Amino acid sequence: MNDKRIALVTGANKGIGLAIARGLGAVGFAVAVGARDEGRREAAVERLRAEGVDAVGVALDVTSDESVAAAAKVVEQVAGRLDVLVNNAGIAGRVDEGAQDPTTLDLDVVRTVLDTNVFGAVRVTNAMLPLLRRARSPRIVNMSSTMGSLVLRTGPVMAAYAPSKTMLNSVTAQYARALAGTNVIVNAACPGYVATDFTGFAAPRTPEQGAAIAIRLATLPDDGPRGGFFDDAGAVPW
Ligand code: NAP
């Protein structure tokens, strides 16, 4: 795996994450399939390998410091560096009993959603940064959503999920500022409204369509944009 560029995708066992892994594999990356459940992880790795992708499973629960540190060790052993990190793992959070109506907001749901969607991305990014810094053209892509856009305010009222993506966008901008003098390029992506478990498969776009913007940002040239928020149509208003 050493001569190939290597990408780690979190939440890569299904949905958009699996499609990102497949797409990066198709353009020549070795892919580390980050997933928390062993059975689902190995099934995804087998599926990707059957499609010709150079895939390796990496146990990864983005809410666990220990799991994230262990995953960084595995990537170091397998490849010695990391070229691309896609922070894709995300959850919607409970919505029953007004849990995400702001007027009856369940703060435990907010904490749970932030722990995965925001702190998870920070945990994984910071654990992987030493490996990313060893790559020639390192890229980080954070899977966000137009639901987090303060301008667009798309989708249903969800006062845990939507703000989690707003914060992820803001954190992305802060990373871009901190890494401005380096070769590490960080951006946020919106996949559009995609048919996955997340949306009950009741959405118009395929996982492959949702993955396309992440793959584009993961393979940006060295003079590509930094600290932006993009979908297939271009820049998304914050
Ligand atoms: P999905 O099918 O539900 O997949 C989510 C993935 O994240 C799964 O692999 C899941 O693993 C993983 N995950 C959740 N919590 C995790 C944790 N603590 N540690 C590691 N992995 C974890 O959802 P999706 O539609 O593909 O969504 C992927 C990303 O796109 C999310 O960040 C989502 O917010 C974003 N997004 C989706 C849409 C859409 O329309 N689908 C729109 C905008 C943004 P398990 O299988 O173990 O649960």
Coordinates of C-alpha atoms and ligand atoms in Angstrom, one line a residue:
M1 CA 0.0 0.0 0.0
N2 CA 3.0 2.3 0.5
D3 CA 3.5 3.7 -3.0
K4 CA -0.2 4.5 -3.4
R5 CA -2.0 7.5 -2.0
I6 CA -4.1 6.5 1.0
A7 CA -7.4 7.9 2.1
L8 CA -9.3 7.3 5.3
V9 CA -13.1 7.7 5.2
T10 CA -15.0 7.7 8.4
G11 CA -18.4 6.0 8.5
A12 CA -17.4 4.2 5.3
N13 CA -19.5 1.0 5.8
K14 CA -22.6 2.3 4.1
G15 CA -24.3 5.3 2.4
I16 CA -22.3 8.2 1.1
G17 CA -19.2 7.1 3.0
L18 CA -19.1 3.8 1.2
A19 CA -19.6 5.6 -2.1
I20 CA -16.7 8.0 -1.3
A21 CA -14.5 5.0 -0.5
R22 CA -15.5 3.3 -3.8
G23 CA -14.9 6.6 -5.8
L24 CA -11.5 7.3 -4.2
G25 CA -10.6 3.6 -4.9
A26 CA -11.6 4.1 -8.5
V27 CA -9.2 7.0 -8.9
G28 CA -6.3 5.0 -7.5
F29 CA -6.3 5.5 -3.7
A30 CA -5.8 2.8 -1.3
V31 CA -8.8 3.2 1.1
A32 CA -9.0 2.8 4.8
V33 CA -12.6 2.0 5.6
G34 CA -13.3 3.6 9.0
A35 CA -16.3 2.0 10.7
R36 CA -17.2 1.2 14.3
D37 CA -19.0 -2.2 13.8
E38 CA -16.8 -5.0 12.9
G39 CA -19.3 -7.0 10.9
R40 CA -20.5 -4.0 8.8
R41 CA -16.9 -2.9 8.3
E42 CA -15.7 -6.2 7.0
A43 CA -18.7 -6.6 4.8
A44 CA -17.9 -3.2 3.2
V45 CA -14.2 -4.1 2.8
E46 CA -15.1 -7.3 1.1
R47 CA -17.6 -5.6 -1.2
L48 CA -15.0 -2.9 -2.1
R49 CA -12.3 -5.5 -2.7
A50 CA -14.7 -7.4 -5.0
E51 CA -15.1 -4.2 -7.0
G52 CA -11.3 -3.9 -7.3
V53 CA -10.7 -1.3 -4.6
D54 CA -7.5 -1.7 -2.5
A55 CA -9.4 -1.5 0.8
V56 CA -8.4 -2.1 4.4
G57 CA -10.8 -2.0 7.4
V58 CA -10.0 0.3 10.3
A59 CA -11.9 0.0 13.6
L60 CA -13.1 3.6 14.2
D61 CA -15.7 5.0 16.5
V62 CA -15.4 8.8 16.1
T63 CA -16.8 9.4 19.6
S64 CA -14.0 7.5 21.4
D65 CA -10.6 9.0 22.0
E66 CA -9.1 5.5 22.4
S67 CA -10.7 4.2 19.2
V68 CA -9.5 7.2 17.2
A69 CA -5.9 6.9 18.6
A70 CA -5.8 3.2 17.8
A71 CA -7.1 3.9 14.2
A72 CA -4.2 6.4 13.7
K73 CA -1.8 3.7 14.8
V74 CA -3.3 1.3 12.3
V75 CA -3.0 3.8 9.4
E76 CA 0.6 4.5 10.4
Q77 CA 1.4 0.8 10.4
V78 CA -0.4 0.2 7.1
A79 CA 0.8 3.3 5.1
G80 CA 3.1 5.5 7.3
R81 CA 1.2 8.6 6.3
L82 CA -2.3 9.7 5.2
D83 CA -3.0 11.6 2.0
V84 CA -6.8 12.2 2.4
L85 CA -9.1 12.3 5.4
V86 CA -12.9 12.4 4.8
N87 CA -14.8 13.1 8.0
N88 CA -18.1 11.6 6.8
A89 CA -19.5 9.9 9.8
G90 CA -22.6 11.7 11.0
I91 CA -25.9 11.2 12.8
A92 CA -29.2 13.0 12.7
G93 CA -30.1 12.4 16.3
R94 CA -33.5 11.6 17.8
V95 CA -36.4 13.7 16.8
D96 CA -39.3 12.0 18.7
E97 CA -41.1 14.0 21.5
G98 CA -39.9 17.3 20.2
A99 CA -36.3 16.4 20.8
Q100 CA -35.1 18.7 18.1
D101 CA -37.8 21.3 18.2
P102 CA -35.9 24.3 19.6
T103 CA -38.8 25.1 22.0
T104 CA -38.6 21.7 23.7
L105 CA -35.0 20.8 22.8
D106 CA -33.5 17.8 24.4
L107 CA -30.0 18.9 25.3
D108 CA -28.8 15.3 25.6
V109 CA -29.6 14.9 22.0
V110 CA -27.6 18.0 21.2
R111 CA -24.6 16.7 23.1
T112 CA -24.9 13.3 21.3
V113 CA -25.1 14.9 17.9
L114 CA -22.3 17.3 18.5
D115 CA -20.1 14.5 19.9
T116 CA -20.3 12.6 16.6
N117 CA -20.8 15.4 14.0
V118 CA -18.4 18.0 15.4
F119 CA -16.2 16.6 18.1
G120 CA -15.8 13.4 16.1
A121 CA -14.4 15.3 13.2
V122 CA -12.0 17.2 15.4
R123 CA -10.9 14.1 17.3
V124 CA -10.2 12.2 14.0
T125 CA -8.6 15.2 12.3
N126 CA -6.2 15.9 15.2
A127 CA -5.2 12.3 15.6
M128 CA -4.5 12.0 11.8
L129 CA -2.8 15.4 11.3
P130 CA 0.7 14.1 12.1
L131 CA 0.2 11.5 9.3
L132 CA -1.4 14.0 7.0
R133 CA 1.6 16.3 7.4
R134 CA 3.8 13.5 6.0
A135 CA 1.8 13.5 2.7
R136 CA 2.8 15.6 -0.3
S137 CA -0.7 17.1 -1.0
P138 CA -2.9 16.3 2.1
R139 CA -6.6 17.0 1.9
I140 CA -9.3 17.0 4.6
V141 CA -13.0 17.0 3.6
N142 CA -15.7 17.5 6.3
M143 CA -19.2 16.3 5.3
S144 CA -21.5 19.1 6.1
S145 CA -25.0 19.9 4.9
T146 CA -26.9 22.9 3.6
M147 CA -29.1 22.4 6.7
G148 CA -26.2 24.0 8.5
S149 CA -26.2 27.0 6.2
L150 CA -27.4 30.1 8.1
V151 CA -28.4 31.7 4.8
L152 CA -30.2 28.7 3.2
R153 CA -31.8 27.1 6.2
T154 CA -32.9 24.0 4.2
G155 CA -34.7 20.9 5.5
P156 CA -36.9 20.4 8.5
V157 CA -36.4 22.3 11.8
M158 CA -33.7 20.2 13.6
A159 CA -32.1 22.2 16.4
A160 CA -29.4 19.6 17.1
Y161 CA -28.5 18.4 13.7
A162 CA -28.6 21.7 11.7
P163 CA -26.4 23.6 14.2
S164 CA -24.0 20.7 14.4
K165 CA -23.3 21.3 10.7
T166 CA -23.1 25.1 11.2
M167 CA -20.4 24.4 13.8
L168 CA -18.7 21.9 11.6
N169 CA -18.5 24.6 8.9
S170 CA -17.1 27.1 11.4
V171 CA -14.5 24.6 12.7
T172 CA -13.6 23.9 9.0
A173 CA -12.9 27.6 8.6
Q174 CA -10.8 27.7 11.7
Y175 CA -8.7 24.7 10.6
A176 CA -8.1 26.4 7.2
R177 CA -6.9 29.5 9.0
A178 CA -4.6 27.4 11.3
L179 CA -3.2 25.4 8.4
A180 CA -3.0 28.3 6.0
G181 CA 0.8 28.2 5.8
T182 CA 0.9 24.4 5.2
N183 CA 0.1 22.1 2.3
V184 CA -3.0 20.7 4.2
I185 CA -6.1 21.9 2.4
V186 CA -9.4 21.7 4.4
N187 CA -12.9 22.2 3.0
A188 CA -16.5 21.3 3.8
A189 CA -18.9 19.6 1.4
C190 CA -22.6 19.2 1.0
P191 CA -23.7 16.0 -0.7
G192 CA -27.2 17.1 -1.5
Y193 CA -30.3 15.2 -0.5
V194 CA -29.2 11.5 -0.8
A195 CA -31.0 8.2 -0.6
T196 CA -29.4 6.5 2.4
D197 CA -30.4 5.0 5.8
F198 CA -30.1 8.6 7.0
T199 CA -33.0 9.8 4.9
G200 CA -35.0 6.6 4.9
F201 CA -33.9 6.2 1.3
A202 CA -36.6 8.8 0.5
A203 CA -34.3 11.3 -1.4
P204 CA -33.6 11.9 -5.0
R205 CA -29.8 11.6 -5.2
T206 CA -27.7 8.4 -5.3
P207 CA -24.8 7.9 -2.8
E208 CA -22.5 8.1 -5.8
Q209 CA -23.9 11.6 -6.7
G210 CA -23.6 12.6 -3.0
A211 CA -20.0 11.4 -2.9
A212 CA -18.9 13.3 -6.0
I213 CA -18.2 16.7 -4.3
A214 CA -16.2 15.0 -1.5
I215 CA -14.1 13.2 -4.1
R216 CA -13.5 16.4 -5.9
L217 CA -12.4 18.2 -2.7
A218 CA -10.2 15.2 -1.7
T219 CA -8.3 15.5 -5.0
L220 CA -8.0 19.3 -5.3
P221 CA -4.8 20.6 -6.9
D222 CA -2.2 22.3 -4.6
D223 CA -3.6 25.7 -5.6
G224 CA -7.2 24.6 -4.8
P225 CA -9.6 26.5 -2.6
R226 CA -9.2 26.4 1.2
G227 CA -11.7 26.8 4.0
G228 CA -14.7 26.8 1.8
F229 CA -18.1 25.1 1.7
F230 CA -19.0 23.5 -1.6
D231 CA -21.6 21.3 -3.4
D232 CA -21.9 20.2 -7.0
A233 CA -23.0 23.6 -8.1
G234 CA -20.0 25.4 -6.5
A235 CA -19.7 27.5 -3.3
V236 CA -22.5 27.2 -0.8
P237 CA -23.4 30.3 1.2
W238 CA -22.5 29.9 4.9
Ligands
NAP1 P1 -25.8 6.9 6.8 O1 -26.1 6.1 5.7 O2 -26.6 6.9 8.0 O3 -24.3 6.6 7.2 C1 -23.7 7.3 8.3 C2 -22.4 6.6 8.6 O4 -21.8 7.2 9.7 C3 -22.5 5.1 8.9 O5 -21.4 4.4 8.3 C4 -22.4 5.1 10.4 O6 -22.0 3.9 10.9 C5 -21.4 6.2 10.6 N1 -21.3 6.6 12.0 C6 -22.2 7.2 12.8 N2 -21.8 7.4 14.0 C7 -20.5 7.0 14.0 C8 -19.5 6.9 15.0 N3 -19.7 7.3 16.2 N4 -18.3 6.4 14.6 C9 -18.0 6.0 13.4 N5 -19.0 6.0 12.4 C10 -20.2 6.5 12.7 O7 -25.8 8.5 6.4 P2 -25.3 9.2 5.0 O8 -26.5 9.8 4.4 O9 -24.4 8.4 4.2 O10 -24.5 10.5 5.6 C11 -23.1 10.6 5.6 C12 -22.8 12.1 5.9 O11 -23.4 12.9 5.0 C13 -23.3 12.5 7.3 O12 -22.3 13.3 7.9 C14 -24.5 13.3 7.0 O13 -24.8 14.3 8.0 C15 -24.1 13.9 5.7 N6 -25.3 14.4 4.9 C16 -26.2 13.5 4.4 C17 -27.2 13.9 3.6 C18 -28.2 13.0 3.0 O14 -29.2 13.4 2.3 N7 -28.1 11.7 3.2 C19 -27.4 15.3 3.4 C20 -26.5 16.2 3.9 C21 -25.4 15.7 4.6 P3 -23.0 2.7 11.5 O15 -23.4 1.9 10.3 O16 -22.2 2.0 12.4 O17 -24.1 3.5 12.1

